[in-house]
Coordinates of C-alpha atoms in Angstrom, one line a residue:
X1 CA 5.9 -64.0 -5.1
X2 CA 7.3 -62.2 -8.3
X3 CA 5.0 -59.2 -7.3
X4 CA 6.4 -59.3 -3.8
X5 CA 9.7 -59.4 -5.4
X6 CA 9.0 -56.3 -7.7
X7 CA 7.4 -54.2 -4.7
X8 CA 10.6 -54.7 -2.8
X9 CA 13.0 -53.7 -5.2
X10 CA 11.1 -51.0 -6.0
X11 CA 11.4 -49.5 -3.0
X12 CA 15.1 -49.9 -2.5
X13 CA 16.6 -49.7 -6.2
X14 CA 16.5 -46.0 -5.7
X15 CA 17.7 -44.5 -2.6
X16 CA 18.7 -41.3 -4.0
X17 CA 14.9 -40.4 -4.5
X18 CA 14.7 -40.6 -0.6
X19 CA 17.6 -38.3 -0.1
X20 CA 16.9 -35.2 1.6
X21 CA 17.0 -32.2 -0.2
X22 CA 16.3 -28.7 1.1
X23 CA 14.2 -27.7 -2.2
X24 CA 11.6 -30.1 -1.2
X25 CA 11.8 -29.7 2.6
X26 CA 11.4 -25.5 2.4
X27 CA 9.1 -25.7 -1.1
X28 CA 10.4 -23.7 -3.7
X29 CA 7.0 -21.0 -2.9
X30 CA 9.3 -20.5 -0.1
X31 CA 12.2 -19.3 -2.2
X32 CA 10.2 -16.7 -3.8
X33 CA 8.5 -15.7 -0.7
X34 CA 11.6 -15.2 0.6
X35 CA 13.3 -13.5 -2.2
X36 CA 10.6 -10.7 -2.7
X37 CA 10.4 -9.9 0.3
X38 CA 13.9 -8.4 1.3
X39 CA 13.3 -5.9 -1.5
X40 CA 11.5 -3.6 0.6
X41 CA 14.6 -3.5 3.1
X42 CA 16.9 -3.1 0.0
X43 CA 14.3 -0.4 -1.1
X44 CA 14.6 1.7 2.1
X45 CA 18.2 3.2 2.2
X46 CA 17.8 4.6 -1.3
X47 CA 14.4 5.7 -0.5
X48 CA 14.5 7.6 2.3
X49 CA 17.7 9.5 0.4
X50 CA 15.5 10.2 -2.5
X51 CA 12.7 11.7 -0.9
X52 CA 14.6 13.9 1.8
X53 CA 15.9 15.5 -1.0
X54 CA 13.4 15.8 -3.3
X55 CA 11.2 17.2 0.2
X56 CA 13.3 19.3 2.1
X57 CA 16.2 20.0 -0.7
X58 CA 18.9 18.5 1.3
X59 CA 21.4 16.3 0.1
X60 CA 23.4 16.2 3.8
X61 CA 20.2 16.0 5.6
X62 CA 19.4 12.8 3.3
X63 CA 22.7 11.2 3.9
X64 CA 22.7 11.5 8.0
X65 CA 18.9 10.4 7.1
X66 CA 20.0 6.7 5.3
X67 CA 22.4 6.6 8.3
X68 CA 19.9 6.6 11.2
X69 CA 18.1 4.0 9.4
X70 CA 21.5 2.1 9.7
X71 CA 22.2 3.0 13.1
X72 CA 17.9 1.8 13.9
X73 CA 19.5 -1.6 12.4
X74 CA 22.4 -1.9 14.2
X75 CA 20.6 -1.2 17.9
X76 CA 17.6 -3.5 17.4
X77 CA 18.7 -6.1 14.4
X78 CA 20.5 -8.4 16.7
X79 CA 17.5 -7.9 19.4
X80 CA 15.2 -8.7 17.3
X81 CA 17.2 -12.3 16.1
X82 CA 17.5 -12.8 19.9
X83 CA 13.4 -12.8 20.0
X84 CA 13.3 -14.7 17.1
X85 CA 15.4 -17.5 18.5
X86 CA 13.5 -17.3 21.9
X87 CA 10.1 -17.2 20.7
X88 CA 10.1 -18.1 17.1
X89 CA 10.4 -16.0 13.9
X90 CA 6.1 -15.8 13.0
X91 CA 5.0 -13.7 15.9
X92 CA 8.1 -11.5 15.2
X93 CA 7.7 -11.1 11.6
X94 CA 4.0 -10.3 12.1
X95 CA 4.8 -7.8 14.2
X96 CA 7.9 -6.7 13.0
X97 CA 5.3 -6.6 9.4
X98 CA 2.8 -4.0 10.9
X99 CA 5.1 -1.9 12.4
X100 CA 7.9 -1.3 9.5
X101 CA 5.1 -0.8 6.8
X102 CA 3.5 1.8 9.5
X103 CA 6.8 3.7 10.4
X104 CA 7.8 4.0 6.3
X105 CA 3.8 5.4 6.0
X106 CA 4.8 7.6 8.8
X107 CA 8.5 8.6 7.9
X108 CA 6.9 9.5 4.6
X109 CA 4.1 11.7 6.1
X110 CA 6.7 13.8 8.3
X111 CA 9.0 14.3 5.4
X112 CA 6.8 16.4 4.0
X113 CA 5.0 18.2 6.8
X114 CA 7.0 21.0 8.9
X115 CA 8.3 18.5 11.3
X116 CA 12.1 19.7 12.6
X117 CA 14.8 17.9 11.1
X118 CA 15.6 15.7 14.6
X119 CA 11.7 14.3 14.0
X120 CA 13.0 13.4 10.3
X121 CA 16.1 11.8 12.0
X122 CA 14.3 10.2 14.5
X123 CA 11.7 8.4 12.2
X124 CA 14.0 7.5 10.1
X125 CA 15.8 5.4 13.0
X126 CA 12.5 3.7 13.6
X127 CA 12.0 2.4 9.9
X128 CA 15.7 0.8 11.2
X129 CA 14.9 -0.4 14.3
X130 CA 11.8 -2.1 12.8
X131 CA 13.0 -3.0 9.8
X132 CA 12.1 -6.9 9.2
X133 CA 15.5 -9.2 9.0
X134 CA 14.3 -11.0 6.5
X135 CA 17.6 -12.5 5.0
X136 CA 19.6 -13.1 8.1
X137 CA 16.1 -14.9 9.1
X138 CA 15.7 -17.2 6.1
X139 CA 19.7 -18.2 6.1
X140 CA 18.9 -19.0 10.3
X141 CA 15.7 -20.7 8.9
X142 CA 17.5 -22.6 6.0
X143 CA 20.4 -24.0 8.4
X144 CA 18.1 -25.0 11.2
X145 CA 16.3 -27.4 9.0
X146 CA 19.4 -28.6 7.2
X147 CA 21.0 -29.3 10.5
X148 CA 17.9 -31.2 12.2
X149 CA 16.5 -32.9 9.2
X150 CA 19.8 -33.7 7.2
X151 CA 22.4 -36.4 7.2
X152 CA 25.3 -35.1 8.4
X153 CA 27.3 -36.2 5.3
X154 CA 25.5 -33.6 3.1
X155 CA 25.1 -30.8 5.8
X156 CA 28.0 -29.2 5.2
X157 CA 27.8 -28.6 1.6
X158 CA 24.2 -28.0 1.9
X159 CA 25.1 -25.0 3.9
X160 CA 27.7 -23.9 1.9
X161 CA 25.4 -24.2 -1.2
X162 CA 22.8 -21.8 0.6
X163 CA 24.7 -19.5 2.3
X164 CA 25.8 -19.0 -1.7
X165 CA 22.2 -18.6 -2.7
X166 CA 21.4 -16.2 -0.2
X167 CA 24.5 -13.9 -0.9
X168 CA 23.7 -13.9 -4.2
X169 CA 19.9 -13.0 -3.8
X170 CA 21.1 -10.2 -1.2
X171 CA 23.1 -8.9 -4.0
X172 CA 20.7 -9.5 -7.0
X173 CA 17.9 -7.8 -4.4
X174 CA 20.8 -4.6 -3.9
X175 CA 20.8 -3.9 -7.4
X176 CA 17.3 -4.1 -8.4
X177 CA 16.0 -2.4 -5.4
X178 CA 17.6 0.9 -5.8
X179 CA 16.8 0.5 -9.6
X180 CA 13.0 0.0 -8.5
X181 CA 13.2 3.3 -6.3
X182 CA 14.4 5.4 -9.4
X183 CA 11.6 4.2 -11.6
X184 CA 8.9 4.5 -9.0
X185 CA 10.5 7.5 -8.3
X186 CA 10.4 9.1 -11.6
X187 CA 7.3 7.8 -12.6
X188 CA 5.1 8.9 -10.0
X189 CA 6.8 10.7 -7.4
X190 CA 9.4 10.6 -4.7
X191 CA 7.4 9.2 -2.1
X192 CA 6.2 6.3 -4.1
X193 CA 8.9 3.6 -3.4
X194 CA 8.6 4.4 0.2
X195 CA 4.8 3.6 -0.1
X196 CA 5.7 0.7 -1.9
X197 CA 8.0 -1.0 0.1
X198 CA 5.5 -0.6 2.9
X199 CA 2.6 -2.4 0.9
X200 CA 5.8 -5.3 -0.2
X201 CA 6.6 -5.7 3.7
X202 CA 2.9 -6.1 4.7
X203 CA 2.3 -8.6 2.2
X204 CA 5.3 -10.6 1.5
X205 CA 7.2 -10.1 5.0
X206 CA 3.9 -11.5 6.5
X207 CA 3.6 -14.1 4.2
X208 CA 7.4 -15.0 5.0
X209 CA 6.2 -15.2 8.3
X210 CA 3.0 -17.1 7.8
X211 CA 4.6 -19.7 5.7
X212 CA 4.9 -23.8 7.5
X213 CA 8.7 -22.9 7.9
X214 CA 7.8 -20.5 10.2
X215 CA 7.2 -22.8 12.8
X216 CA 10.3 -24.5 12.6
X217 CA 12.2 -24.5 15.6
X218 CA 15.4 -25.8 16.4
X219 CA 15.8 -29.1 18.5
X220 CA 18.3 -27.5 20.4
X221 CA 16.1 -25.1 22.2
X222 CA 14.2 -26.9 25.0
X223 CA 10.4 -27.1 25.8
X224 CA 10.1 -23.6 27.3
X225 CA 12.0 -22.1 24.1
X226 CA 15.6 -21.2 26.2
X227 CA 18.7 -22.1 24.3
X228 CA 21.5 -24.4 25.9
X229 CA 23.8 -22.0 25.5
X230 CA 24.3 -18.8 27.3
X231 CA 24.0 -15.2 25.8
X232 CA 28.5 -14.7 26.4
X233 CA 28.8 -17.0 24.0
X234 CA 27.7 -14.5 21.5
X235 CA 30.6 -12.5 22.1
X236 CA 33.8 -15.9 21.6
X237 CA 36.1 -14.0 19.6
X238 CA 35.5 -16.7 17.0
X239 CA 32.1 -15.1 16.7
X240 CA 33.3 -11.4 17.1
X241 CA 36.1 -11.9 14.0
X242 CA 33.4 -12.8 11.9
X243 CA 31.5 -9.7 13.1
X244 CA 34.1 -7.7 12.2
X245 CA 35.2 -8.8 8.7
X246 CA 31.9 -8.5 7.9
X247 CA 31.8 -4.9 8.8
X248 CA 34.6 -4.3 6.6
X249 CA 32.5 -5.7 4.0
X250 CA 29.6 -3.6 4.5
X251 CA 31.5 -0.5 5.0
X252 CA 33.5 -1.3 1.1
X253 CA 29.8 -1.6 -0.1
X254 CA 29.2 2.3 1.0
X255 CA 32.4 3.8 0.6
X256 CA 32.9 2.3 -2.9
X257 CA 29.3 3.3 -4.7
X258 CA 29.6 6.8 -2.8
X259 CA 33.3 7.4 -4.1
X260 CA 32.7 6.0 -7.5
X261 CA 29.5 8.1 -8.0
X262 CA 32.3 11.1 -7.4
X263 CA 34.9 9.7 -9.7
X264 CA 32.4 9.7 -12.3
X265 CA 30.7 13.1 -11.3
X266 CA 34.4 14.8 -11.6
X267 CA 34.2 13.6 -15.4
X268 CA 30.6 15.0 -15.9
X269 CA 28.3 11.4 -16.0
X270 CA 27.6 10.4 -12.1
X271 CA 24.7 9.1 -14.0
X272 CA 26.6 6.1 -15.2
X273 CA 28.1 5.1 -11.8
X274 CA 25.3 2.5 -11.1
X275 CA 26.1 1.0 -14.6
X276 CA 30.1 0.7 -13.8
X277 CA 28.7 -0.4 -10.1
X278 CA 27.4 -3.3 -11.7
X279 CA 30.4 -4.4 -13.1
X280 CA 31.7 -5.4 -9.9
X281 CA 28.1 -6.5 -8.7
X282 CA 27.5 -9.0 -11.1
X283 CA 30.9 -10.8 -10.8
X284 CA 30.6 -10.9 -7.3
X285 CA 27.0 -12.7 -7.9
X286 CA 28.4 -15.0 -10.4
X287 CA 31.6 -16.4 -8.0
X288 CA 28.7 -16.4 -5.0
X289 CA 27.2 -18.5 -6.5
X290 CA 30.4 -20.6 -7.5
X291 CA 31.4 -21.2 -3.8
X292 CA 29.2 -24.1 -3.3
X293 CA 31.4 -26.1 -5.7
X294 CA 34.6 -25.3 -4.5
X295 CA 36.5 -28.3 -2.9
X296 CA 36.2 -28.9 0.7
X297 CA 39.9 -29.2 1.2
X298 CA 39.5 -25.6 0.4
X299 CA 38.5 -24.6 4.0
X300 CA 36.8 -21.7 5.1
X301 CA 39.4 -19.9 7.0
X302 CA 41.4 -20.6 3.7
X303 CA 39.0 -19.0 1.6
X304 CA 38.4 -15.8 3.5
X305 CA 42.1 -15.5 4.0
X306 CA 42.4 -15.7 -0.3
X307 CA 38.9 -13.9 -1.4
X308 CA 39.6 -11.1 1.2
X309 CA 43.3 -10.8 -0.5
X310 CA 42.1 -10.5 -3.8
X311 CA 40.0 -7.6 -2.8
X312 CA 42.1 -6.1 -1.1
X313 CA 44.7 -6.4 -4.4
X314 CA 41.7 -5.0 -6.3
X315 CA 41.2 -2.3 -4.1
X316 CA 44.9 -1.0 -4.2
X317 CA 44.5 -0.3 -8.2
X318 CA 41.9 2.4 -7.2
X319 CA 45.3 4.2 -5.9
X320 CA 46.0 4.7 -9.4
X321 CA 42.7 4.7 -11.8
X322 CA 42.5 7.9 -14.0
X323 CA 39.9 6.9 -16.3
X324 CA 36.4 4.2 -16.7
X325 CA 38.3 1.8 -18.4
X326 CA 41.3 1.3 -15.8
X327 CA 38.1 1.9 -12.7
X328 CA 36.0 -1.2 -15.0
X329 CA 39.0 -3.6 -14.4
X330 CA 39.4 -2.5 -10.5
X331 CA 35.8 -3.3 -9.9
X332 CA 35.8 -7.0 -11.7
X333 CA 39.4 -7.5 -9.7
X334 CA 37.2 -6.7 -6.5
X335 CA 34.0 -8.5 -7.8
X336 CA 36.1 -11.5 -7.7
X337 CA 36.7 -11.1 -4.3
X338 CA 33.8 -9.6 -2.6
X339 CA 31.0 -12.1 -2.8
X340 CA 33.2 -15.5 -1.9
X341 CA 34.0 -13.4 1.2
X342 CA 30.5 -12.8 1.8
X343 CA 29.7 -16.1 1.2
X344 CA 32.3 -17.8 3.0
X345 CA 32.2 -15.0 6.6
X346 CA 28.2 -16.2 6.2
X347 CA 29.2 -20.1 6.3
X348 CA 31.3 -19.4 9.4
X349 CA 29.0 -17.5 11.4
X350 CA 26.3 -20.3 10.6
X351 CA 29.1 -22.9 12.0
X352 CA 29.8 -21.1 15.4
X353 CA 26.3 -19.7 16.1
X354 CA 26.0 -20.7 19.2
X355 CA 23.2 -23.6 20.0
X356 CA 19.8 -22.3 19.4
X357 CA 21.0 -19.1 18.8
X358 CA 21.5 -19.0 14.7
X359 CA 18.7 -15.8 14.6
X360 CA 20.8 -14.2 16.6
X361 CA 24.2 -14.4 15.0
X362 CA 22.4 -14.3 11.4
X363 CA 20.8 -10.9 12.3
X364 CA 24.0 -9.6 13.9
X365 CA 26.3 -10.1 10.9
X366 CA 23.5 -8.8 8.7
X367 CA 23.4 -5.8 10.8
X368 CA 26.8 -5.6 9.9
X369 CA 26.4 -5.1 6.6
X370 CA 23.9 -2.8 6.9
X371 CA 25.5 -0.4 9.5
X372 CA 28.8 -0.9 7.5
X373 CA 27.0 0.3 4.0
X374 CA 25.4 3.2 5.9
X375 CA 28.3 4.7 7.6
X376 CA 30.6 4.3 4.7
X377 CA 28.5 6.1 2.2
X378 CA 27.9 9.1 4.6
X379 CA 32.0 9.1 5.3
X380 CA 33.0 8.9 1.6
X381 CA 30.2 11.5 0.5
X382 CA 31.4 14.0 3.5
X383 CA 35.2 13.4 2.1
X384 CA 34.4 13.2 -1.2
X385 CA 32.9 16.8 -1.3
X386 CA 35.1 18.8 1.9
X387 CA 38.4 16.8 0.7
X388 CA 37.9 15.4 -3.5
X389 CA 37.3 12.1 -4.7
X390 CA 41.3 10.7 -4.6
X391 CA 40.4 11.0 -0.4
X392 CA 37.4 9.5 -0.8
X393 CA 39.1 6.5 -2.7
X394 CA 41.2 5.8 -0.1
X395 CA 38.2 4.7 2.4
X396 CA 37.1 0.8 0.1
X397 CA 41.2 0.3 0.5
X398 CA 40.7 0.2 4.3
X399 CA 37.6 -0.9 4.1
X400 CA 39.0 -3.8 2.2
X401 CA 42.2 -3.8 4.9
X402 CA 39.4 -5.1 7.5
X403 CA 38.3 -7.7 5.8
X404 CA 41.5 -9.0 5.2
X405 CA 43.1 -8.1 8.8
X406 CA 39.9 -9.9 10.1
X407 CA 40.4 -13.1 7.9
X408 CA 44.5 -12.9 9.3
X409 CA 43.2 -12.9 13.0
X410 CA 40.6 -15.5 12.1
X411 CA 42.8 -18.0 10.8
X412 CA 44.2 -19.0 14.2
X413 CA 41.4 -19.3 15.9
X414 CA 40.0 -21.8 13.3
X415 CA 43.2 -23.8 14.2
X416 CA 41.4 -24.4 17.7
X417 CA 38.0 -25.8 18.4
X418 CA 36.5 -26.3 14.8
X419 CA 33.1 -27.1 15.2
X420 CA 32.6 -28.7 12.1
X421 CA 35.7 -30.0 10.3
X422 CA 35.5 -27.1 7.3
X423 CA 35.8 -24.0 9.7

């Protein structure tokens, strides 16, 4: 009788140890699966640049280059989340594995034959269009379990505590990628990290895709894989706003590394742009991170509306910097806002994905940020040299003026049809 006793209270004294928790569900092999392998796609803007102009001596050529891998993302990202949602992320991934390692092998090879530029060009847009979407495919992953194997009391800070990992591992992965380019680079030679980041995608964008998560798919789609909800809801203007902000977001990624390299190249050490780069890069990580602990009273549309506002505040200052000291305190102004906007547009999409659909809006507001960085660094380096770097400056203002117009718009519509009580 006493052992009875014991057996039973041993099994309920402690509910807490049954409480689901996304660590355990995923495996933490998972998070590091994960983690290396979007280096090779934060390895491939950067590379491409680098060996263009090491190869054919070009520095415009290597600009429109990094932005046809951009434009590759932007066409086929959001087609290739579709697939994922409709037949599952492992035969994608596999075969999204194969292909991008082949076309960076390729790419590579035509660089330095006597292909014609538009071959270069053209390559180039197929390392896009392959590219694997690995972190818009781990954060659809990550919310598809949480919503079908979590209580609903936790899901929503569950999310919110992801979507903060994952914005900071994109940004921890955006620094150390381009800093892995320039070592392989200089080390063995300027087709190295291109080579690399094909052997990275093989191995850990296949094992992403091999991994038990893999199979997960979302009880919303039916037996035959079709989602109950139909492809126009994609485009709800609660979807679109979203799409758009994070645009902005991207495009103040580009324009502000390209315009601060020329700030600091007009004061002879361009060398030390990444450094001042990474002032603003690791506050944004830092307050990323910090979202998941902000009060839910704080809503989502409110947080956009303030985050976006303090970048945008931030921003305004580079209207008057005339030295790396008074640039420093721009960038941690704008470091404060940047990544709890990233954070918090990431948390929204994930709440109005339409059902069965999360791929798909994952991938397109990752393509975002792609196509945003890619256009705004070839726009600021065309300004910066044809019109100076004070021109050039003026491009993260407005880039920072979408954001923020975006979170205005988005406000009202959060007012109306909230489909979970935060948005």
């Amino acid at each position: 009788m006493t052992h009875a006793t014991s057996s039973s209270s041993s099994t309920t004294s402690d509910p807490a140890a049954e409480q689901p928790n996304l660590l355990r569900l995923a495996g933490l092999p998972y998070f590091v699966i994960a983690f290396v392998a979007r280096l090779p796609f934060a390895m491939m803007v950067v590379g491409v640049l680098t060996v263009v102009v090491s190869a054919r001596g070009s520095l415009s050529l290597g600009g429109l280059t990094s932005a046809a891998v951009g434009l590759g993302t932007a066409c086929f990202g959001p087609l290739l989340g579709a697939a994922a949602d409709r037949f599952g992320q492992r035969l994608v991934l596999l075969v999204l594995a194969i292909a991008n390692g082949a076309m960076l092998l390729l790419f590579t090879l035509v660089v330095y034959g006597d292909a014609v530029d538009a071959l270069v060009l053209l390559s180039a847009f197929g390392i896009g269009a392959t590219a694997p979407q690995v972190a818009p495919m781990s954060r659809s992953r990550l919310v598809t379990i949480i919503t079908d194997r979590m209580p609903e009391s936790i899901r929503s800070r569950t999310i919110s505590g992801t979507m903060a990992y994952e914005s900071a591992a994109d940004e921890t992965v955006f620094v150390f990628g381009p800093f892995l380019v320039g070592i392989l680079a200089s080390a063995l030679a300027p087709w190295a990290p291109l080579v690399g980041a094909a052997a990275l995608t093989v191995l850990f964008v296949g094992a992403f895709a091999l991994h038990p998560s893999g199979r997960v798919v979302s009880v919303r789609r039916g037996a035959d894989g079709r989602a109950p909800s139909s492809t126009s809801e994609l485009f709800d203007l609660r979807v679109l706003v979203v799409v758009l902000g994070i645009l902005g977001v991207g495009i103040f990624f580009g324009t502000m590394l390209t315009s601060l390299t020329s700030f600091m190249a007009d004061r002879g050490a361009s060398e030390q742009a990444g450094l001042l780069y990474g002032v603003m890069g690791v506050g944004s990580a830092i307050l990323a991170l910090g979202v998941a602990w902000l009060p839910a009273r704080f809503t989502l549309r409110a947080r956009w509306l303030v985050f976006s506002g303090i970048l945008l505040a931030g921003s305004l200052l580079l209207l008057v910097v005339d030295a790396p000291g008074t640039m420093m305190l721009a960038l941690a102004i704008m470091g404060i806002g940047i990544g709890p906007t990233l954070v918090t547009q990431y948390s929204l999409g994930a709440a109005r994905s339409p059902l069965g659909r999360s791929a798909t809006v994952m991938t397109m507001l990752g393509s975002g940020v792609i196509v945003g960085q890619s256009l705004g660094a070839a726009v600021a380096g065309e300004l910066a040299e044809s019109l100076g770097t004070g021109a050039a400056l003026l491009l993260p203002i407005a880039a920072a003026a979408i954001a923020f117009v975006a979170a205005l718009v988005n406000w009202p519509l959060s007012a109306t049809r909230p489909r979970v009580a935060s948005v």
